[in-house]
XYZ file of C-alpha atoms in Angstrom:
348
model
C 113.327 18.887 64.797
C 112.433 22.274 63.296
C 115.828 23.969 63.438
C 114.449 27.323 62.306
C 111.962 27.290 65.188
C 114.787 26.425 67.614
C 116.866 29.249 66.133
C 114.061 31.793 66.511
C 113.425 30.619 70.056
C 117.014 30.622 71.347
C 116.715 31.322 75.073
C 119.273 32.606 77.589
C 119.356 29.143 79.165
C 120.086 27.355 75.870
C 122.776 29.901 74.959
C 124.485 29.608 78.340
C 124.185 25.818 78.371
C 125.907 25.645 74.977
C 128.871 27.607 76.329
C 129.034 25.733 79.635
C 129.329 22.506 77.649
C 132.661 23.844 76.338
C 134.017 24.666 79.803
C 133.123 28.325 80.108
C 132.209 29.605 83.555
C 129.495 32.214 83.094
C 128.466 35.154 85.233
C 124.983 35.212 83.688
C 125.477 38.569 81.978
C 124.935 38.586 78.253
C 123.821 41.120 75.695
C 122.322 40.551 72.216
C 124.310 42.294 69.492
C 122.985 43.837 66.305
C 122.742 40.985 63.797
C 119.821 40.133 61.540
C 121.071 37.044 59.724
C 122.547 35.238 62.719
C 122.088 35.428 66.485
C 125.087 37.061 68.143
C 125.689 37.717 71.849
C 128.284 39.471 73.999
C 128.709 37.168 77.006
C 130.675 37.624 80.211
C 132.622 34.698 81.646
C 134.549 34.422 84.915
C 137.388 32.383 83.397
C 137.856 33.948 79.931
C 136.602 37.522 80.178
C 134.013 38.667 77.670
C 133.457 36.662 74.506
C 131.141 36.847 71.519
C 129.136 33.787 70.441
C 127.519 33.550 67.008
C 124.753 31.049 66.297
C 124.535 30.520 62.534
C 121.132 30.576 60.888
C 120.170 26.979 59.998
C 120.261 26.242 56.280
C 122.380 29.272 55.367
C 125.748 27.522 55.416
C 126.912 23.927 55.587
C 129.611 22.836 58.017
C 132.183 22.829 55.203
C 131.209 26.337 54.103
C 131.573 27.734 57.621
C 134.886 25.976 58.170
C 136.177 27.425 54.905
C 135.356 30.910 56.230
C 137.297 30.100 59.424
C 140.229 28.776 57.372
C 140.371 31.978 55.321
C 140.417 34.034 58.519
C 143.291 31.921 59.825
C 145.188 32.578 56.590
C 144.683 36.308 57.078
C 145.722 36.376 60.728
C 148.847 34.353 59.905
C 149.855 37.341 57.746
C 149.166 39.674 60.716
C 146.147 41.169 58.975
C 143.781 42.605 61.618
C 140.704 40.393 61.411
C 138.848 38.441 64.080
C 139.382 34.692 64.082
C 137.180 32.228 65.967
C 138.476 30.774 69.237
C 139.848 27.236 68.931
C 138.867 24.697 71.588
C 140.439 21.243 71.431
C 141.299 21.812 67.785
C 137.797 22.935 66.766
C 136.419 26.337 65.777
C 132.850 25.218 65.024
C 130.441 23.649 67.501
C 126.853 22.461 67.526
C 124.029 22.798 70.043
C 120.550 21.384 69.409
C 121.427 21.063 65.729
C 122.517 24.710 65.393
C 126.128 25.569 64.496
C 127.891 28.177 66.609
C 131.352 29.694 66.983
C 133.021 31.782 69.673
C 135.032 34.929 69.047
C 137.147 37.303 71.113
C 135.536 40.654 71.870
C 137.092 43.464 69.850
C 136.597 46.974 71.195
C 136.447 49.945 68.866
C 133.995 52.152 67.033
C 132.169 51.783 63.751
C 133.403 54.081 60.972
C 130.909 56.656 59.699
C 133.103 58.151 56.976
C 136.492 57.338 55.501
C 138.423 60.457 54.559
C 141.915 61.887 54.218
C 144.847 59.613 55.138
C 142.386 56.960 56.357
C 141.443 56.237 52.745
C 144.950 55.010 52.017
C 145.063 52.986 55.259
C 141.776 51.238 54.513
C 142.857 50.667 50.919
C 146.064 49.040 52.135
C 144.107 46.816 54.537
C 141.764 45.635 51.808
C 144.699 45.157 49.413
C 146.384 42.859 51.934
C 143.178 40.839 52.328
C 142.769 40.491 48.576
C 146.417 39.527 48.114
C 145.832 36.565 50.436
C 142.468 35.840 48.820
C 144.128 35.506 45.425
C 146.569 32.811 46.548
C 144.141 29.908 46.362
C 140.597 29.100 45.330
C 137.481 28.519 47.373
C 136.074 24.990 47.373
C 132.731 25.344 49.135
C 131.741 29.019 49.249
C 129.360 30.579 46.665
C 130.349 32.511 43.557
C 129.073 36.018 42.868
C 127.972 35.313 39.328
C 124.720 35.762 37.446
C 123.365 32.179 37.568
C 123.832 31.585 41.295
C 123.636 35.122 42.702
C 121.558 37.175 40.276
C 119.162 34.866 38.457
C 118.459 32.714 41.486
C 117.283 35.786 43.419
C 115.327 37.244 40.491
C 113.572 33.940 39.787
C 112.630 33.604 43.443
C 110.977 37.042 43.401
C 109.129 36.351 40.150
C 108.150 32.732 40.872
C 106.701 33.712 44.248
C 104.788 36.610 42.625
C 106.149 38.977 45.250
C 105.605 42.039 43.030
C 101.824 42.601 43.094
C 101.606 44.715 39.937
C 102.220 42.748 36.712
C 103.434 45.783 34.741
C 105.848 46.619 37.520
C 107.041 43.004 37.701
C 107.743 42.984 33.964
C 109.738 46.193 34.151
C 111.684 44.885 37.154
C 112.468 41.689 35.245
C 113.498 43.500 32.050
C 115.786 45.866 33.936
C 117.386 43.039 35.881
C 118.008 40.817 32.864
C 119.530 43.644 30.832
C 121.817 44.511 33.760
C 122.848 40.866 34.127
C 123.681 40.788 30.423
C 125.895 43.852 30.714
C 127.627 42.389 33.784
C 128.548 39.218 31.925
C 129.650 41.198 28.847
C 131.959 43.368 30.949
C 133.467 40.384 32.760
C 134.229 38.726 29.425
C 135.386 41.847 27.589
C 137.835 42.974 30.288
C 138.665 39.451 31.512
C 137.838 40.509 35.039
C 139.218 37.970 37.504
C 137.232 36.409 40.331
C 138.873 35.487 43.629
C 138.142 35.078 47.328
C 136.764 38.345 48.781
C 134.951 39.586 51.887
C 131.661 39.919 49.998
C 129.844 42.348 52.317
C 132.469 45.012 52.891
C 130.511 48.059 54.039
C 131.425 50.615 56.708
C 129.369 48.749 59.318
C 131.939 45.945 59.090
C 134.891 48.305 59.487
C 136.114 48.914 63.052
C 138.666 51.470 64.198
C 140.518 51.440 67.517
C 143.839 52.616 68.941
C 145.483 49.781 67.004
C 144.013 51.028 63.710
C 141.439 49.576 61.315
C 140.147 46.018 61.207
C 137.505 44.340 59.061
C 134.825 42.231 60.733
C 132.187 39.653 59.814
C 133.277 37.435 56.936
C 129.929 35.616 57.052
C 129.312 36.438 53.353
C 132.835 35.527 52.248
C 132.699 34.252 48.656
C 134.395 34.210 45.277
C 133.787 37.302 43.175
C 135.284 40.415 41.531
C 137.335 42.553 43.924
C 135.295 45.729 43.283
C 132.411 44.118 45.201
C 134.492 45.009 48.268
C 135.041 48.581 47.026
C 131.696 50.097 46.182
C 129.971 49.759 49.548
C 132.930 51.394 51.303
C 133.357 54.290 48.884
C 130.874 56.620 47.108
C 132.233 55.542 43.723
C 129.318 56.987 41.790
C 130.045 60.571 42.857
C 132.337 62.368 40.431
C 133.537 64.854 43.049
C 134.937 61.978 45.110
C 137.366 60.848 42.427
C 140.271 61.939 44.588
C 139.018 59.680 47.380
C 139.269 56.708 45.045
C 142.775 57.769 44.051
C 143.875 57.909 47.693
C 142.230 54.574 48.438
C 143.990 52.943 45.484
C 147.318 54.411 46.573
C 147.103 52.125 49.576
C 145.417 49.216 47.820
C 147.935 48.872 44.990
C 150.836 48.602 47.409
C 149.643 45.036 48.007
C 147.283 43.984 45.187
C 146.906 44.642 41.483
C 144.107 46.776 40.091
C 142.795 47.618 36.623
C 140.558 50.679 36.369
C 138.329 48.847 33.874
C 137.200 46.653 36.747
C 135.284 49.638 38.134
C 132.821 49.228 35.264
C 131.267 46.407 37.324
C 130.204 48.744 40.137
C 126.768 49.597 38.724
C 125.795 46.040 37.743
C 127.016 44.822 41.148
C 124.833 47.458 42.787
C 121.833 46.222 40.795
C 122.565 42.593 41.637
C 122.703 43.505 45.315
C 119.322 45.286 45.149
C 117.759 42.107 43.790
C 119.657 39.712 46.032
C 118.790 41.781 49.109
C 115.070 41.856 48.297
C 115.036 38.085 47.780
C 116.946 37.631 51.039
C 114.287 39.545 52.994
C 111.524 37.496 51.375
C 113.280 34.218 52.204
C 113.590 35.278 55.860
C 110.024 36.543 56.241
C 109.000 33.699 58.564
C 111.632 34.900 61.039
C 109.573 36.918 63.572
C 112.119 39.749 63.580
C 111.886 40.496 59.851
C 108.341 41.951 59.566
C 109.207 44.471 62.279
C 112.587 45.303 60.745
C 111.177 45.765 57.229
C 107.578 46.948 57.759
C 107.138 48.258 54.212
C 108.534 45.209 52.450
C 106.189 43.652 49.904
C 103.923 46.646 49.421
C 103.382 48.124 45.984
C 105.128 51.278 47.156
C 108.154 49.200 48.171
C 108.424 47.531 44.777
C 107.875 50.850 43.008
C 110.863 52.314 44.830
C 112.920 49.196 44.115
C 112.112 49.409 40.412
C 112.846 53.130 40.223
C 116.187 52.516 41.950
C 116.974 49.720 39.500
C 115.985 51.924 36.574
C 118.263 54.689 37.797
C 121.207 52.343 38.275
C 120.548 50.714 34.897
C 120.454 54.139 33.231
C 123.864 54.936 34.696
C 125.080 51.560 33.504
C 123.755 52.106 29.973
C 125.390 55.543 29.824
C 128.655 53.994 30.952
C 128.425 51.431 28.158
C 127.608 54.176 25.631
C 131.024 55.688 26.228
C 132.546 52.477 24.875
C 129.943 51.796 22.195
C 129.332 54.243 19.318
C 125.976 52.578 18.562
C 124.225 52.053 21.899
C 120.954 50.180 22.068
C 117.778 52.146 22.493
C 116.571 52.323 26.098
C 112.993 51.971 27.236
C 110.993 55.071 28.148
C 110.652 55.817 31.841
C 107.507 54.574 33.534
C 105.341 56.902 35.588
C 103.117 56.346 38.608
C 100.179 55.794 36.246
C 101.896 52.636 35.057
C 102.105 51.292 38.596
C 98.842 52.399 40.253
C 95.604 51.757 38.398
C 93.754 54.482 40.313
C 96.430 57.178 39.953
C 94.830 60.468 38.863
C 97.396 63.173 39.639
């Protein structure tokens, strides 16, 4: 059975049949929710109200990896931390239909946060501090590690081995920038003995919900082991000097529950670079999914890879300048490339 084909072709009947097999009585009303990696639906039942069902993309996670995510969520909810935990049916939180794993969740009403400001910075910091305090208590057994070999190099090698970057000069610059950034990441981790622990992994504002009850963090699908600042930089504009006070307010809440060393912030730029590369490889790996070409119409073009490389160069430059502050004899950086280096017919 081609599980990917079955996943791409999930029909209303197959979705409803999967839920009916667990005893749900359905009204027939269901709505697809915004999710690219998985298939997620808001479904109305006559015996349990509205629920959310998530069908996991085949091959992304093993059963043990998904169950470890569910276990972490149960640890958090046992500490009264506002996260969503999967519904348990006859002792199980993970089910299977036609070879595809799925889980069922309660519907949480609220609104997505567009900006975190003022007293909310301290509240969100406290929430994340509580999550990290629980994450530090034990180690992950099955989930991935946000390190260079498994998270950075694997993605970079995929891009290069598949010859996704059509211009060889551009590909070489992309590779050089990535490898230098990986080197700095590993140097910083070693120099400042930056700890790795269980974290959310994809903690951006789209996964932060606010309601009358306050803030909650959603979607632990990318839960992994990594440095805690991975959960900081997508929430906060850490690269903007005029937002330093925002970081201070955020840390006021965070450090009530978890420890923090300001040196750990030095990982923000290399983490940003790693994410650029990991994200590009992720799109390429999902390209056979019919939804991806329409979602990312410019992916794979020379213009796309030019922008990616320029973004990497900019982030790497910031990273090099950061390291210069600590190093009286910084290495010499490469000269910036121009459009003539990328487009053979460029004349302007």
